[in-house]
Amino acid sequence: MPQQVLKATEPSWFHTARYGLFIHFGLYSLLGGQWQGREIPGLAEWIRHYAQIPREAYRDLAKSFDPQDLDPGAIAKWAKQQGFRYLCLTAKHHEGFALYPSKVSAFNSVEASPCGRDLVGEFVQACREAGLVFCLYYSQAQDWDHPDGLEAYREDQDKDFSRYFLEKCLPQVEELLTGYGPIGMVWFDTPLSMTQGQAEDLRKLVKTLQPSCLINGRIGHGQGDYLTTQDRRLPAQPIKRAWELPATLNSSWGYRASDQNWRSPLEVTRELLTVVSRGGNELLNIGPDGQGRIPKGSKACLEVVGSWLKQAGSAVYACDTIDNYVYEAPELRFTHRPHHLYIHVLDPSSLVGQEIPLPNIANRAVAASWLNHDGPCTLRQTSTLEGDSYWGLRVPEKLDPTSVVLTADIQTEEAEFLQESLE
C-alpha cells in the first residue's frame, strides 16, 4: 500500500499511525544488565536502582559513552520499511542522563561524554527524512542523578521534589519543545508522588509551547490526552477512546546481553492485531546495545512483521474500533474501516483447507479478497437452520509457509460491521 507521511501537527496522526517504535537507549545500554561482573536481576534500564550503584560511579559511565554504531538515519529508514509510523526516543530516562545538549544539566551526551552528539537532534532529522512522526520520552518524576529527583520504592527519602521539578524537569521539557520543531508526543512515565498541581503545570507547559503535541497517560492525575496501559497489559475489551500499549520484544526495555528470550513474529503480530481491533496503538520497543546496534533478535522478528504489514497494512493503519464479535473466536481478529471488514486468521497453517464459520454477521458482503495471498478468497454467504446469517470463509489449501497471519478484506454494503443479536 502507498506510504502515507504523517505530520506531528495533524490531530489525526495518532489514530492513523497505530504502530510506533520505542527506543530505550542510555548509559544503562553500556552495562547490558551487568555490574562489576554480576548479572543484576530486574529491568536492564533500572540497573542503577537495582544494583544501588553510587552516583559518581554511575556518572563515570558517561566517560565511555560513545555509540559509534548508532546511526539514527539508518534506524529511521529501517523502521519506516518495517511499517512503523512513529518513533519515540528516551531523551532522558530515570537515570537522569540526557541525550541532547541541555543547558539545565551538564550530565548529557554532549558535555559529559566523548560522544559529543545531540542524539535527540539526530533522530529528529532522521525521522523527518524518513516520514516518521518523532516523539520523545521524558522521565518527569524519577531522576536518580538529581539530589531531589524521586526514586521508585524509596519515596520516603528526605527530598525537596519541587526543587527538582522547577530546576530540571520543567526547564528540560521546555528545551526539548523549543529546540527541535514540532514534536508528535511527549511520553512521560511513573509520576509517583507528583501532585495534581504539578501534573497540571507540566501539561500547561507542553500545550503552551506546542498545542498539537500529544501527552500520554503517564503524566498522572488524568492530564494525558490518551490512555496508556500498564506495560504489556492488553485491555480485555475494546476501548472507545485513544489508547496505547507499550510493549517490548524480550524481558527488558534497555539492552541486556544475556536476554535472548525473543518473542515470535506470530506473537507480535497477534498482539498488534489485538490492540488495533480494540481501538489502540502499539508502541513496540527495541533496546540498542552500548554501541548503538539493534539486537539481531529484534530485527529478525520485526522484519517478518514488517513484511506482513507491507501487504496487509490497510487492515491496520487508520482502522477503527469495533465491538467484540458475538462468539468466541480466539483464532481470529477483526479490524475495519467504512465498507471494509478485515478478518485476520492467526496461524493459518493450522486451518488449511477448512471453512471458518462466521454466523450472525448482518452485513451483506459484495466482494472478498486476501491482502497477503495471491489466490482467490472464497466466502460463502447463506443462513443457518435457525435463519441467522452465515458467512463461511475458506482458508486456502496452498499457503506461503512464512505467513504468520492471513488477512481477508471483505467489502460490505453497510459502512459499519454489524452483528445480529443472539436473542
CSV table of C-alpha atoms in Angstrom, one decimal:
chain,number,residue,atom,x,y,z
A,1,MET,CA,0.0,0.0,0.0
A,2,PRO,CA,1.2,3.6,-0.6
A,3,GLN,CA,3.3,5.0,2.3
A,4,GLN,CA,1.4,7.9,3.9
A,5,VAL,CA,3.6,10.6,5.5
A,6,LEU,CA,2.1,11.6,8.9
A,7,LYS,CA,2.8,15.0,10.4
A,8,ALA,CA,3.1,15.8,14.1
A,9,THR,CA,0.9,18.8,13.7
A,10,GLU,CA,-2.1,16.8,12.3
A,11,PRO,CA,-4.5,16.0,15.1
A,12,SER,CA,-5.4,12.6,13.5
A,13,TRP,CA,-1.9,11.3,13.1
A,14,PHE,CA,-2.0,9.1,16.3
A,15,HIS,CA,-5.2,7.3,15.2
A,16,THR,CA,-3.9,6.8,11.7
A,17,ALA,CA,-0.5,5.5,12.8
A,18,ARG,CA,-1.4,2.6,15.1
A,19,TYR,CA,2.2,1.3,15.2
A,20,GLY,CA,5.2,3.0,16.8
A,21,LEU,CA,8.8,2.2,17.6
A,22,PHE,CA,10.0,2.8,21.1
A,23,ILE,CA,13.8,3.1,21.6
A,24,HIS,CA,15.3,2.8,25.1
A,25,PHE,CA,18.9,4.0,25.0
A,26,GLY,CA,21.2,5.5,27.6
A,27,LEU,CA,24.1,4.8,29.9
A,28,TYR,CA,22.5,1.6,31.0
A,29,SER,CA,22.9,0.3,27.4
A,30,LEU,CA,26.7,0.1,28.1
A,31,LEU,CA,26.2,-2.2,31.0
A,32,GLY,CA,23.9,-4.7,29.3
A,33,GLY,CA,22.4,-5.8,32.6
A,34,GLN,CA,25.7,-6.4,34.4
A,35,TRP,CA,27.6,-4.5,37.2
A,36,GLN,CA,31.1,-5.5,38.4
A,37,GLY,CA,30.9,-8.9,36.8
A,38,ARG,CA,27.4,-9.7,38.2
A,39,GLU,CA,24.2,-10.2,36.4
A,40,ILE,CA,21.7,-7.8,38.0
A,41,PRO,CA,18.1,-9.1,38.1
A,42,GLY,CA,15.3,-6.8,37.0
A,43,LEU,CA,14.9,-4.4,34.1
A,44,ALA,CA,18.2,-3.6,32.5
A,45,GLU,CA,17.4,0.1,32.2
A,46,TRP,CA,16.8,0.2,36.0
A,47,ILE,CA,20.3,-1.2,36.8
A,48,ARG,CA,21.4,1.7,38.8
A,49,HIS,CA,18.4,1.3,41.0
A,50,TYR,CA,18.6,-2.4,41.5
A,51,ALA,CA,22.4,-2.6,42.0
A,52,GLN,CA,22.3,0.7,44.0
A,53,ILE,CA,25.3,2.0,42.0
A,54,PRO,CA,26.7,5.1,43.7
A,55,ARG,CA,26.0,8.4,41.9
A,56,GLU,CA,29.6,9.2,41.0
A,57,ALA,CA,30.3,5.6,39.8
A,58,TYR,CA,27.3,5.7,37.5
A,59,ARG,CA,28.3,9.2,36.3
A,60,ASP,CA,31.7,7.8,35.3
A,61,LEU,CA,29.9,5.6,32.7
A,62,ALA,CA,29.4,8.7,30.6
A,63,LYS,CA,33.1,8.9,30.1
A,64,SER,CA,32.9,5.8,27.9
A,65,PHE,CA,29.6,6.6,26.2
A,66,ASP,CA,30.5,6.8,22.5
A,67,PRO,CA,27.9,4.8,20.5
A,68,GLN,CA,29.8,4.9,17.1
A,69,ASP,CA,27.4,2.3,15.5
A,70,LEU,CA,24.3,4.3,16.4
A,71,ASP,CA,23.0,5.6,13.0
A,72,PRO,CA,19.7,7.4,13.5
A,73,GLY,CA,19.3,7.8,9.8
A,74,ALA,CA,19.6,4.1,9.1
A,75,ILE,CA,17.3,3.2,12.1
A,76,ALA,CA,14.6,5.6,11.0
A,77,LYS,CA,14.7,4.3,7.4
A,78,TRP,CA,14.6,0.7,8.6
A,79,ALA,CA,11.7,1.5,11.0
A,80,LYS,CA,9.7,3.0,8.1
A,81,GLN,CA,10.4,0.0,6.0
A,82,GLN,CA,9.1,-2.3,8.8
A,83,GLY,CA,5.8,-0.4,8.9
A,84,PHE,CA,6.3,1.8,11.9
A,85,ARG,CA,4.6,5.2,11.6
A,86,TYR,CA,6.2,7.0,14.7
A,87,LEU,CA,9.3,6.7,16.8
A,88,CYS,CA,9.8,7.6,20.4
A,89,LEU,CA,13.3,8.0,21.9
A,90,THR,CA,14.2,8.2,25.6
A,91,ALA,CA,15.5,11.8,25.7
A,92,LYS,CA,16.1,11.3,29.5
A,93,HIS,CA,15.3,8.1,31.4
A,94,HIS,CA,15.2,7.7,35.1
A,95,GLU,CA,19.0,7.6,35.2
A,96,GLY,CA,18.9,11.4,34.6
A,97,PHE,CA,21.3,11.3,31.6
A,98,ALA,CA,20.0,13.4,28.7
A,99,LEU,CA,20.7,12.6,25.1
A,100,TYR,CA,20.9,16.2,24.0
A,101,PRO,CA,22.9,19.3,25.0
A,102,SER,CA,20.8,20.5,27.9
A,103,LYS,CA,21.7,23.9,29.4
A,104,VAL,CA,20.0,22.8,32.6
A,105,SER,CA,22.3,19.9,33.4
A,106,ALA,CA,25.7,19.1,32.0
A,107,PHE,CA,25.0,15.4,32.6
A,108,ASN,CA,24.3,14.8,28.9
A,109,SER,CA,25.6,13.2,25.8
A,110,VAL,CA,27.4,16.3,24.5
A,111,GLU,CA,29.1,17.7,27.6
A,112,ALA,CA,29.7,14.6,29.8
A,113,SER,CA,30.8,12.0,27.2
A,114,PRO,CA,33.3,11.6,24.3
A,115,CYS,CA,30.3,11.0,22.1
A,116,GLY,CA,29.6,14.8,21.8
A,117,ARG,CA,26.4,14.1,19.9
A,118,ASP,CA,23.0,15.6,20.1
A,119,LEU,CA,21.2,12.3,19.6
A,120,VAL,CA,17.7,13.8,20.0
A,121,GLY,CA,18.5,16.2,17.2
A,122,GLU,CA,19.9,13.4,15.0
A,123,PHE,CA,16.8,11.3,15.5
A,124,VAL,CA,14.5,14.3,14.8
A,125,GLN,CA,16.2,14.9,11.5
A,126,ALA,CA,16.2,11.2,10.6
A,127,CYS,CA,12.5,10.8,11.4
A,128,ARG,CA,11.6,13.8,9.3
A,129,GLU,CA,13.6,12.5,6.4
A,130,ALA,CA,12.1,9.0,6.7
A,131,GLY,CA,8.5,10.3,7.1
A,132,LEU,CA,8.1,9.2,10.7
A,133,VAL,CA,6.5,11.3,13.5
A,134,PHE,CA,9.1,12.0,16.1
A,135,CYS,CA,8.1,11.6,19.8
A,136,LEU,CA,10.2,11.7,22.9
A,137,TYR,CA,10.2,10.0,26.3
A,138,TYR,CA,11.0,12.1,29.4
A,139,SER,CA,11.1,10.8,32.9
A,140,GLN,CA,9.4,13.7,34.7
A,141,ALA,CA,9.4,12.5,38.3
A,142,GLN,CA,12.2,9.9,38.7
A,143,ASP,CA,15.7,11.2,38.3
A,144,TRP,CA,18.3,9.2,40.1
A,145,ASP,CA,21.1,11.8,39.4
A,146,HIS,CA,19.4,14.9,40.7
A,147,PRO,CA,19.6,15.1,44.5
A,148,ASP,CA,15.9,15.9,44.7
A,149,GLY,CA,14.6,13.6,41.9
A,150,LEU,CA,12.3,10.8,43.0
A,151,GLU,CA,13.3,7.1,43.1
A,152,ALA,CA,10.6,4.3,43.0
A,153,TYR,CA,10.1,2.4,46.2
A,154,ARG,CA,12.3,4.9,48.1
A,155,GLU,CA,10.0,7.9,48.2
A,156,ASP,CA,10.4,8.1,52.0
A,157,GLN,CA,13.8,9.8,51.5
A,158,ASP,CA,14.0,13.4,52.6
A,159,LYS,CA,13.9,15.3,49.3
A,160,ASP,CA,12.6,18.6,48.0
A,161,PHE,CA,10.9,17.3,44.9
A,162,SER,CA,9.6,20.8,44.0
A,163,ARG,CA,13.2,22.0,43.6
A,164,TYR,CA,14.0,19.2,41.1
A,165,PHE,CA,10.7,19.8,39.3
A,166,LEU,CA,11.3,23.5,38.9
A,167,GLU,CA,15.1,23.3,38.5
A,168,LYS,CA,15.4,20.4,36.0
A,169,CYS,CA,12.1,18.9,34.8
A,170,LEU,CA,10.2,21.9,33.6
A,171,PRO,CA,13.3,23.6,32.0
A,172,GLN,CA,14.4,20.5,30.2
A,173,VAL,CA,10.9,19.8,28.8
A,174,GLU,CA,10.9,23.5,27.6
A,175,GLU,CA,14.3,22.9,25.9
A,176,LEU,CA,13.0,19.8,24.1
A,177,LEU,CA,9.8,21.5,22.9
A,178,THR,CA,11.5,24.7,21.7
A,179,GLY,CA,14.7,23.3,20.2
A,180,TYR,CA,13.6,20.7,17.7
A,181,GLY,CA,10.4,21.9,15.9
A,182,PRO,CA,7.1,20.0,16.0
A,183,ILE,CA,7.1,17.0,18.4
A,184,GLY,CA,4.3,14.5,18.0
A,185,MET,CA,4.1,13.4,21.6
A,186,VAL,CA,5.8,13.6,24.9
A,187,TRP,CA,5.8,10.2,26.7
A,188,PHE,CA,6.0,10.8,30.4
A,189,ASP,CA,6.5,8.0,32.9
A,190,THR,CA,6.0,7.0,36.6
A,191,PRO,CA,4.6,10.2,38.2
A,192,LEU,CA,4.9,8.6,41.6
A,193,SER,CA,4.0,11.2,44.2
A,194,MET,CA,3.7,14.2,41.9
A,195,THR,CA,0.8,16.4,42.9
A,196,GLN,CA,-2.2,17.3,40.8
A,197,GLY,CA,-0.9,20.8,40.5
A,198,GLN,CA,2.5,19.7,39.3
A,199,ALA,CA,0.9,17.5,36.6
A,200,GLU,CA,-1.3,20.4,35.5
A,201,ASP,CA,1.7,22.7,35.4
A,202,LEU,CA,3.6,20.2,33.2
A,203,ARG,CA,0.6,19.8,30.9
A,204,LYS,CA,0.2,23.6,30.6
A,205,LEU,CA,3.8,24.0,29.6
A,206,VAL,CA,3.6,21.4,26.9
A,207,LYS,CA,0.4,22.8,25.5
A,208,THR,CA,1.6,26.4,25.6
A,209,LEU,CA,4.7,25.6,23.7
A,210,GLN,CA,3.2,23.0,21.3
A,211,PRO,CA,-0.6,22.9,21.4
A,212,SER,CA,-0.7,19.9,18.9
A,213,CYS,CA,1.8,17.8,20.9
A,214,LEU,CA,0.1,14.8,22.5
A,215,ILE,CA,0.7,13.8,26.1
A,216,ASN,CA,0.5,10.2,27.1
A,217,GLY,CA,-1.5,9.0,30.2
A,218,ARG,CA,1.5,8.6,32.5
A,219,ILE,CA,1.8,12.3,33.1
A,220,GLY,CA,-0.5,11.4,36.0
A,221,HIS,CA,-3.7,12.8,37.6
A,222,GLY,CA,-5.7,12.4,34.4
A,223,GLN,CA,-3.8,15.1,32.5
A,224,GLY,CA,-2.9,12.9,29.5
A,225,ASP,CA,-4.5,13.1,26.1
A,226,TYR,CA,-4.9,9.4,25.8
A,227,LEU,CA,-4.8,6.3,28.0
A,228,THR,CA,-1.5,4.5,28.5
A,229,THR,CA,-1.9,0.9,29.6
A,230,GLN,CA,0.3,-0.9,32.0
A,231,ASP,CA,3.4,-2.4,30.3
A,232,ARG,CA,2.4,-5.3,28.1
A,233,ARG,CA,-1.1,-5.5,29.6
A,234,LEU,CA,-3.8,-5.8,27.0
A,235,PRO,CA,-7.3,-4.5,27.7
A,236,ALA,CA,-9.9,-7.3,27.7
A,237,GLN,CA,-12.4,-5.3,25.7
A,238,PRO,CA,-12.5,-2.5,23.1
A,239,ILE,CA,-11.9,1.0,24.4
A,240,LYS,CA,-13.6,3.7,22.5
A,241,ARG,CA,-11.1,6.4,23.2
A,242,ALA,CA,-7.5,6.8,22.2
A,243,TRP,CA,-5.1,4.4,24.0
A,244,GLU,CA,-1.7,2.9,23.6
A,245,LEU,CA,0.0,-0.3,24.7
A,246,PRO,CA,3.7,-0.1,25.5
A,247,ALA,CA,5.4,-3.4,24.8
A,248,THR,CA,8.9,-4.9,24.2
A,249,LEU,CA,10.4,-7.8,22.4
A,250,ASN,CA,12.1,-9.7,25.3
A,251,SER,CA,12.3,-9.2,29.1
A,252,SER,CA,13.8,-5.8,29.3
A,253,TRP,CA,13.4,-2.4,27.6
A,254,GLY,CA,17.1,-1.4,27.8
A,255,TYR,CA,19.7,-3.7,26.4
A,256,ARG,CA,20.5,-6.9,28.3
A,257,ALA,CA,23.3,-9.0,26.8
A,258,SER,CA,22.0,-12.3,28.3
A,259,ASP,CA,18.4,-11.8,27.4
A,260,GLN,CA,17.7,-13.8,24.2
A,261,ASN,CA,14.1,-14.5,25.1
A,262,TRP,CA,12.8,-13.0,21.9
A,263,ARG,CA,9.1,-13.0,21.1
A,264,SER,CA,8.0,-14.7,17.8
A,265,PRO,CA,6.6,-12.8,14.8
A,266,LEU,CA,3.3,-14.6,15.3
A,267,GLU,CA,3.1,-13.4,18.9
A,268,VAL,CA,3.9,-9.8,18.0
A,269,THR,CA,1.5,-9.8,15.0
A,270,ARG,CA,-1.2,-11.3,17.2
A,271,GLU,CA,-0.7,-8.6,19.8
A,272,LEU,CA,-0.7,-5.8,17.3
A,273,LEU,CA,-3.9,-7.0,15.8
A,274,THR,CA,-5.5,-7.4,19.2
A,275,VAL,CA,-4.5,-3.9,20.1
A,276,VAL,CA,-5.9,-2.4,16.8
A,277,SER,CA,-9.0,-4.5,17.0
A,278,ARG,CA,-9.7,-3.0,20.4
A,279,GLY,CA,-9.1,0.6,19.3
A,280,GLY,CA,-5.5,1.1,20.3
A,281,ASN,CA,-1.9,1.8,19.2
A,282,GLU,CA,1.1,-0.3,19.9
A,283,LEU,CA,4.4,1.2,20.9
A,284,LEU,CA,6.9,-1.6,20.5
A,285,ASN,CA,10.4,-1.3,22.0
A,286,ILE,CA,13.9,-2.1,21.0
A,287,GLY,CA,17.0,-1.6,23.2
A,288,PRO,CA,20.2,-1.0,21.2
A,289,ASP,CA,23.4,-2.1,22.8
A,290,GLY,CA,26.1,0.3,24.1
A,291,GLN,CA,27.5,0.8,20.6
A,292,GLY,CA,24.1,1.6,19.2
A,293,ARG,CA,23.5,-1.7,17.5
A,294,ILE,CA,19.9,-3.2,17.3
A,295,PRO,CA,20.0,-6.7,18.6
A,296,LYS,CA,19.6,-9.4,15.9
A,297,GLY,CA,16.7,-11.0,17.6
A,298,SER,CA,14.7,-7.7,17.5
A,299,LYS,CA,15.5,-7.1,13.8
A,300,ALA,CA,14.6,-10.6,12.8
A,301,CYS,CA,11.2,-10.5,14.4
A,302,LEU,CA,10.2,-7.1,13.3
A,303,GLU,CA,11.3,-7.7,9.7
A,304,VAL,CA,8.8,-10.6,9.5
A,305,VAL,CA,6.1,-8.4,10.9
A,306,GLY,CA,7.1,-5.7,8.5
A,307,SER,CA,6.8,-8.0,5.5
A,308,TRP,CA,3.2,-8.8,6.5
A,309,LEU,CA,2.4,-5.1,7.0
A,310,LYS,CA,3.6,-4.3,3.5
A,311,GLN,CA,0.8,-6.4,2.2
A,312,ALA,CA,-1.9,-6.0,4.9
A,313,GLY,CA,-1.2,-2.5,6.3
A,314,SER,CA,-4.6,-1.2,5.1
A,315,ALA,CA,-6.1,-3.5,7.7
A,316,VAL,CA,-4.1,-1.9,10.5
A,317,TYR,CA,-3.5,1.8,9.8
A,318,ALA,CA,-6.4,4.2,10.5
A,319,CYS,CA,-8.7,1.3,11.3
A,320,ASP,CA,-11.5,1.9,13.9
A,321,THR,CA,-12.5,0.0,17.0
A,322,ILE,CA,-15.4,-2.4,16.7
A,323,ASP,CA,-17.4,-4.2,19.3
A,324,ASN,CA,-16.4,-7.8,20.1
A,325,TYR,CA,-17.7,-10.5,17.7
A,326,VAL,CA,-20.7,-12.2,19.3
A,327,TYR,CA,-19.0,-15.6,19.5
A,328,GLU,CA,-15.6,-16.7,20.9
A,329,ALA,CA,-13.1,-16.7,18.0
A,330,PRO,CA,-9.6,-17.0,19.5
A,331,GLU,CA,-8.1,-17.8,16.1
A,332,LEU,CA,-9.4,-14.6,14.6
A,333,ARG,CA,-9.1,-10.8,14.9
A,334,PHE,CA,-11.4,-8.2,13.3
A,335,THR,CA,-10.5,-4.7,12.2
A,336,HIS,CA,-12.5,-2.4,10.0
A,337,ARG,CA,-12.9,0.9,8.2
A,338,PRO,CA,-16.1,2.1,6.4
A,339,HIS,CA,-17.3,-0.6,4.0
A,340,HIS,CA,-14.4,-2.9,4.7
A,341,LEU,CA,-14.2,-5.6,7.3
A,342,TYR,CA,-10.8,-7.2,7.7
A,343,ILE,CA,-10.7,-10.8,9.1
A,344,HIS,CA,-7.2,-11.8,10.3
A,345,VAL,CA,-6.6,-15.6,10.6
A,346,LEU,CA,-3.9,-16.2,13.2
A,347,ASP,CA,-1.6,-19.1,12.4
A,348,PRO,CA,-3.5,-20.0,9.2
A,349,SER,CA,-1.3,-23.2,8.6
A,350,SER,CA,-3.4,-24.9,11.3
A,351,LEU,CA,-6.6,-24.2,9.4
A,352,VAL,CA,-5.5,-25.0,5.8
A,353,GLY,CA,-8.5,-26.1,3.7
A,354,GLN,CA,-11.0,-25.5,6.5
A,355,GLU,CA,-14.1,-23.2,6.4
A,356,ILE,CA,-14.1,-20.8,9.2
A,357,PRO,CA,-17.7,-20.3,10.4
A,358,LEU,CA,-18.9,-16.7,11.0
A,359,PRO,CA,-22.6,-16.7,11.9
A,360,ASN,CA,-24.6,-13.7,13.0
A,361,ILE,CA,-22.8,-11.0,10.9
A,362,ALA,CA,-25.6,-8.9,9.5
A,363,ASN,CA,-23.7,-7.1,6.7
A,364,ARG,CA,-24.0,-8.3,3.1
A,365,ALA,CA,-20.6,-8.8,1.5
A,366,VAL,CA,-20.1,-7.6,-2.0
A,367,ALA,CA,-16.5,-8.7,-2.6
A,368,ALA,CA,-13.8,-10.6,-0.8
A,369,SER,CA,-10.0,-10.9,-1.3
A,370,TRP,CA,-6.9,-11.8,0.5
A,371,LEU,CA,-4.5,-9.0,1.2
A,372,ASN,CA,-1.4,-11.3,1.5
A,373,HIS,CA,-2.3,-14.3,-0.6
A,374,ASP,CA,-2.4,-14.4,-4.4
A,375,GLY,CA,-5.2,-17.0,-4.7
A,376,PRO,CA,-9.0,-16.3,-4.7
A,377,CYS,CA,-10.8,-15.6,-1.4
A,378,THR,CA,-13.8,-17.9,-1.0
A,379,LEU,CA,-16.6,-16.5,1.1
A,380,ARG,CA,-19.8,-18.5,1.3
A,381,GLN,CA,-22.9,-16.5,2.3
A,382,THR,CA,-26.0,-18.3,3.4
A,383,SER,CA,-28.1,-18.8,6.5
A,384,THR,CA,-28.2,-21.3,9.4
A,385,LEU,CA,-31.0,-23.7,10.1
A,386,GLU,CA,-32.2,-21.2,12.6
A,387,GLY,CA,-32.5,-18.5,10.0
A,388,ASP,CA,-29.4,-16.5,11.1
A,389,SER,CA,-27.0,-15.1,8.6
A,390,TYR,CA,-23.9,-17.2,8.0
A,391,TRP,CA,-20.5,-16.5,6.4
A,392,GLY,CA,-18.1,-19.3,5.7
A,393,LEU,CA,-14.5,-18.1,5.0
A,394,ARG,CA,-12.3,-20.9,3.5
A,395,VAL,CA,-8.6,-21.0,4.2
A,396,PRO,CA,-6.7,-21.8,1.0
A,397,GLU,CA,-5.1,-25.2,0.5
A,398,LYS,CA,-1.8,-23.6,-0.6
A,399,LEU,CA,-0.2,-21.1,1.7
A,400,ASP,CA,3.1,-19.3,1.9
A,401,PRO,CA,4.6,-21.2,4.9
A,402,THR,CA,6.0,-17.9,6.2
A,403,SER,CA,2.5,-16.4,6.5
A,404,VAL,CA,2.1,-15.6,10.2
A,405,VAL,CA,-1.4,-14.2,9.6
A,406,LEU,CA,-3.7,-14.5,6.7
A,407,THR,CA,-5.8,-11.3,6.2
A,408,ALA,CA,-9.1,-11.1,4.2
A,409,ASP,CA,-10.6,-7.9,3.0
A,410,ILE,CA,-14.4,-8.2,3.0
A,411,GLN,CA,-16.2,-5.3,1.2
A,412,THR,CA,-19.7,-4.8,2.5
A,413,GLU,CA,-22.8,-2.9,1.6
A,414,GLU,CA,-23.1,-1.2,5.0
A,415,ALA,CA,-20.4,1.2,6.3
A,416,GLU,CA,-20.2,-0.5,9.7
A,417,PHE,CA,-19.5,-4.0,10.9
A,418,LEU,CA,-23.0,-5.1,12.1
A,419,GLN,CA,-23.6,-8.2,14.2
A,420,GLU,CA,-27.0,-9.8,14.6
A,421,SER,CA,-28.4,-10.2,18.0
A,422,LEU,CA,-28.4,-13.7,19.5
A,423,GLU,CA,-31.8,-13.2,21.1
